[in-house]
Amino acid sequence: MTLAQVEATARAAHTGQTDKAGRPYAEHLRAVAEGVRARGGDEEQIAAAWLHDAVEDDALSVEWLRGAGLSSRTKDIVLAVTKRAGEPPEAYAARILATPGALLVKESDLAHNADPARLAVLDEATRKRLTEKYARMRALLGLVG
């Protein structure tokens, strides 16, 4: 799949979904993909950024991902950043760190999720909970500063 095809697939898979602030979910996907690009990520990582929440959000199945015309590395990154039900944050972080290319995608995801402008529209309790959650994950991944 080309990056344009991956983007179109991701946008279609998340049609109708919104983020916690009520914005179209595709805006988050675009921001994460652009963040990966800006951080020096390659095409496989950018493709994974477009798809980083697709399996977790049940927008696309693991079976779809396995059969998709994507590199093994892109598929591995998507699966690495896909949270699993009941999984401790430490195990999730360890999987990301063990998967080549996944840390950059997760770093971009966390950066967009923790963007003060995005968080500002949320209620105080949600903003506090998410800020702490993102800071903890950054620490587990060794992302300081």
PDB file of N, CA and C in Angstrom, residues 19-21 83 109-110 112-115 118-138:
ATOM      1  N   ASP A  19     -12.469  12.349  18.862  1.00  0.00           N
ATOM      2  CA  ASP A  19     -11.572  12.218  20.004  1.00  0.00           C
ATOM      3  C   ASP A  19     -12.279  12.709  21.273  1.00  0.00           C
ATOM      4  N   LYS A  20     -11.564  12.721  22.380  1.00  0.00           N
ATOM      5  CA  LYS A  20     -12.166  13.109  23.660  1.00  0.00           C
ATOM      6  C   LYS A  20     -12.679  14.544  23.659  1.00  0.00           C
ATOM      7  N   ALA A  21     -12.123  15.366  22.758  1.00  0.00           N
ATOM      8  CA  ALA A  21     -12.547  16.768  22.664  1.00  0.00           C
ATOM      9  C   ALA A  21     -13.678  16.955  21.652  1.00  0.00           C
ATOM     10  N   LYS A  83      -2.781  -1.186  22.486  1.00  0.00           N
ATOM     11  CA  LYS A  83      -2.982  -1.600  23.874  1.00  0.00           C
ATOM     12  C   LYS A  83      -3.874  -2.835  23.907  1.00  0.00           C
ATOM     13  N   ASP A 109       2.401  10.098  19.155  1.00  0.00           N
ATOM     14  CA  ASP A 109       1.042   9.925  19.674  1.00  0.00           C
ATOM     15  C   ASP A 109       0.900  10.621  21.029  1.00  0.00           C
ATOM     16  N   LEU A 110       1.837  10.382  21.923  1.00  0.00           N
ATOM     17  CA  LEU A 110       1.786  11.001  23.244  1.00  0.00           C
ATOM     18  C   LEU A 110       1.896  12.521  23.156  1.00  0.00           C
ATOM     19  N   HIS A 112       0.896  14.480  20.755  1.00  0.00           N
ATOM     20  CA  HIS A 112      -0.366  15.065  20.328  1.00  0.00           C
ATOM     21  C   HIS A 112      -1.435  14.914  21.406  1.00  0.00           C
ATOM     22  N   ASN A 113      -1.482  13.767  22.043  1.00  0.00           N
ATOM     23  CA  ASN A 113      -2.466  13.556  23.107  1.00  0.00           C
ATOM     24  C   ASN A 113      -2.275  14.540  24.256  1.00  0.00           C
ATOM     25  N   ALA A 114      -1.029  14.883  24.551  1.00  0.00           N
ATOM     26  CA  ALA A 114      -0.726  15.763  25.679  1.00  0.00           C
ATOM     27  C   ALA A 114      -0.646  17.237  25.287  1.00  0.00           C
ATOM     28  N   ASP A 115      -0.983  17.549  24.056  1.00  0.00           N
ATOM     29  CA  ASP A 115      -0.948  18.936  23.594  1.00  0.00           C
ATOM     30  C   ASP A 115      -1.861  19.775  24.494  1.00  0.00           C
ATOM     31  N   ARG A 118      -5.252  20.740  23.148  1.00  0.00           N
ATOM     32  CA  ARG A 118      -6.249  19.656  23.119  1.00  0.00           C
ATOM     33  C   ARG A 118      -6.800  19.393  24.513  1.00  0.00           C
ATOM     34  N   LEU A 119      -5.912  19.387  25.491  1.00  0.00           N
ATOM     35  CA  LEU A 119      -6.334  19.092  26.861  1.00  0.00           C
ATOM     36  C   LEU A 119      -7.180  20.220  27.452  1.00  0.00           C
ATOM     37  N   ALA A 120      -6.955  21.446  27.005  1.00  0.00           N
ATOM     38  CA  ALA A 120      -7.639  22.606  27.578  1.00  0.00           C
ATOM     39  C   ALA A 120      -9.151  22.546  27.435  1.00  0.00           C
ATOM     40  N   VAL A 121      -9.657  21.837  26.438  1.00  0.00           N
ATOM     41  CA  VAL A 121     -11.107  21.793  26.225  1.00  0.00           C
ATOM     42  C   VAL A 121     -11.791  20.711  27.060  1.00  0.00           C
ATOM     43  N   LEU A 122     -11.006  19.926  27.776  1.00  0.00           N
ATOM     44  CA  LEU A 122     -11.562  18.848  28.596  1.00  0.00           C
ATOM     45  C   LEU A 122     -11.866  19.350  29.999  1.00  0.00           C
ATOM     46  N   ASP A 123     -12.748  18.647  30.702  1.00  0.00           N
ATOM     47  CA  ASP A 123     -13.025  19.022  32.087  1.00  0.00           C
ATOM     48  C   ASP A 123     -11.781  18.764  32.937  1.00  0.00           C
ATOM     49  N   GLU A 124     -11.712  19.425  34.066  1.00  0.00           N
ATOM     50  CA  GLU A 124     -10.523  19.395  34.936  1.00  0.00           C
ATOM     51  C   GLU A 124     -10.112  17.976  35.327  1.00  0.00           C
ATOM     52  N   ALA A 125     -11.079  17.162  35.742  1.00  0.00           N
ATOM     53  CA  ALA A 125     -10.758  15.799  36.186  1.00  0.00           C
ATOM     54  C   ALA A 125     -10.175  14.967  35.049  1.00  0.00           C
ATOM     55  N   THR A 126     -10.764  15.069  33.872  1.00  0.00           N
ATOM     56  CA  THR A 126     -10.258  14.312  32.723  1.00  0.00           C
ATOM     57  C   THR A 126      -8.878  14.816  32.320  1.00  0.00           C
ATOM     58  N   ARG A 127      -8.724  16.132  32.290  1.00  0.00           N
ATOM     59  CA  ARG A 127      -7.435  16.723  31.925  1.00  0.00           C
ATOM     60  C   ARG A 127      -6.335  16.254  32.883  1.00  0.00           C
ATOM     61  N   LYS A 128      -6.628  16.251  34.183  1.00  0.00           N
ATOM     62  CA  LYS A 128      -5.641  15.821  35.179  1.00  0.00           C
ATOM     63  C   LYS A 128      -5.313  14.337  35.012  1.00  0.00           C
ATOM     64  N   ARG A 129      -6.341  13.518  34.844  1.00  0.00           N
ATOM     65  CA  ARG A 129      -6.132  12.069  34.693  1.00  0.00           C
ATOM     66  C   ARG A 129      -5.275  11.769  33.468  1.00  0.00           C
ATOM     67  N   LEU A 130      -5.615  12.394  32.339  1.00  0.00           N
ATOM     68  CA  LEU A 130      -4.874  12.129  31.108  1.00  0.00           C
ATOM     69  C   LEU A 130      -3.448  12.668  31.169  1.00  0.00           C
ATOM     70  N   THR A 131      -3.265  13.835  31.759  1.00  0.00           N
ATOM     71  CA  THR A 131      -1.916  14.402  31.890  1.00  0.00           C
ATOM     72  C   THR A 131      -1.026  13.459  32.685  1.00  0.00           C
ATOM     73  N   GLU A 132      -1.557  12.915  33.776  1.00  0.00           N
ATOM     74  CA  GLU A 132      -0.784  11.969  34.594  1.00  0.00           C
ATOM     75  C   GLU A 132      -0.518  10.671  33.835  1.00  0.00           C
ATOM     76  N   LYS A 133      -1.519  10.185  33.119  1.00  0.00           N
ATOM     77  CA  LYS A 133      -1.375   8.948  32.343  1.00  0.00           C
ATOM     78  C   LYS A 133      -0.285   9.108  31.272  1.00  0.00           C
ATOM     79  N   TYR A 134      -0.321  10.211  30.546  1.00  0.00           N
ATOM     80  CA  TYR A 134       0.664  10.425  29.481  1.00  0.00           C
ATOM     81  C   TYR A 134       2.059  10.628  30.054  1.00  0.00           C
ATOM     82  N   ALA A 135       2.171  11.329  31.173  1.00  0.00           N
ATOM     83  CA  ALA A 135       3.478  11.541  31.800  1.00  0.00           C
ATOM     84  C   ALA A 135       4.059  10.216  32.284  1.00  0.00           C
ATOM     85  N   ARG A 136       3.217   9.365  32.831  1.00  0.00           N
ATOM     86  CA  ARG A 136       3.691   8.060  33.305  1.00  0.00           C
ATOM     87  C   ARG A 136       4.201   7.209  32.138  1.00  0.00           C
ATOM     88  N   MET A 137       3.460   7.213  31.030  1.00  0.00           N
ATOM     89  CA  MET A 137       3.892   6.432  29.873  1.00  0.00           C
ATOM     90  C   MET A 137       5.190   6.996  29.313  1.00  0.00           C
ATOM     91  N   ARG A 138       5.314   8.315  29.236  1.00  0.00           N
ATOM     92  CA  ARG A 138       6.571   8.918  28.759  1.00  0.00           C
ATOM     93  C   ARG A 138       7.735   8.452  29.635  1.00  0.00           C
TER      94      ARG A 138
END
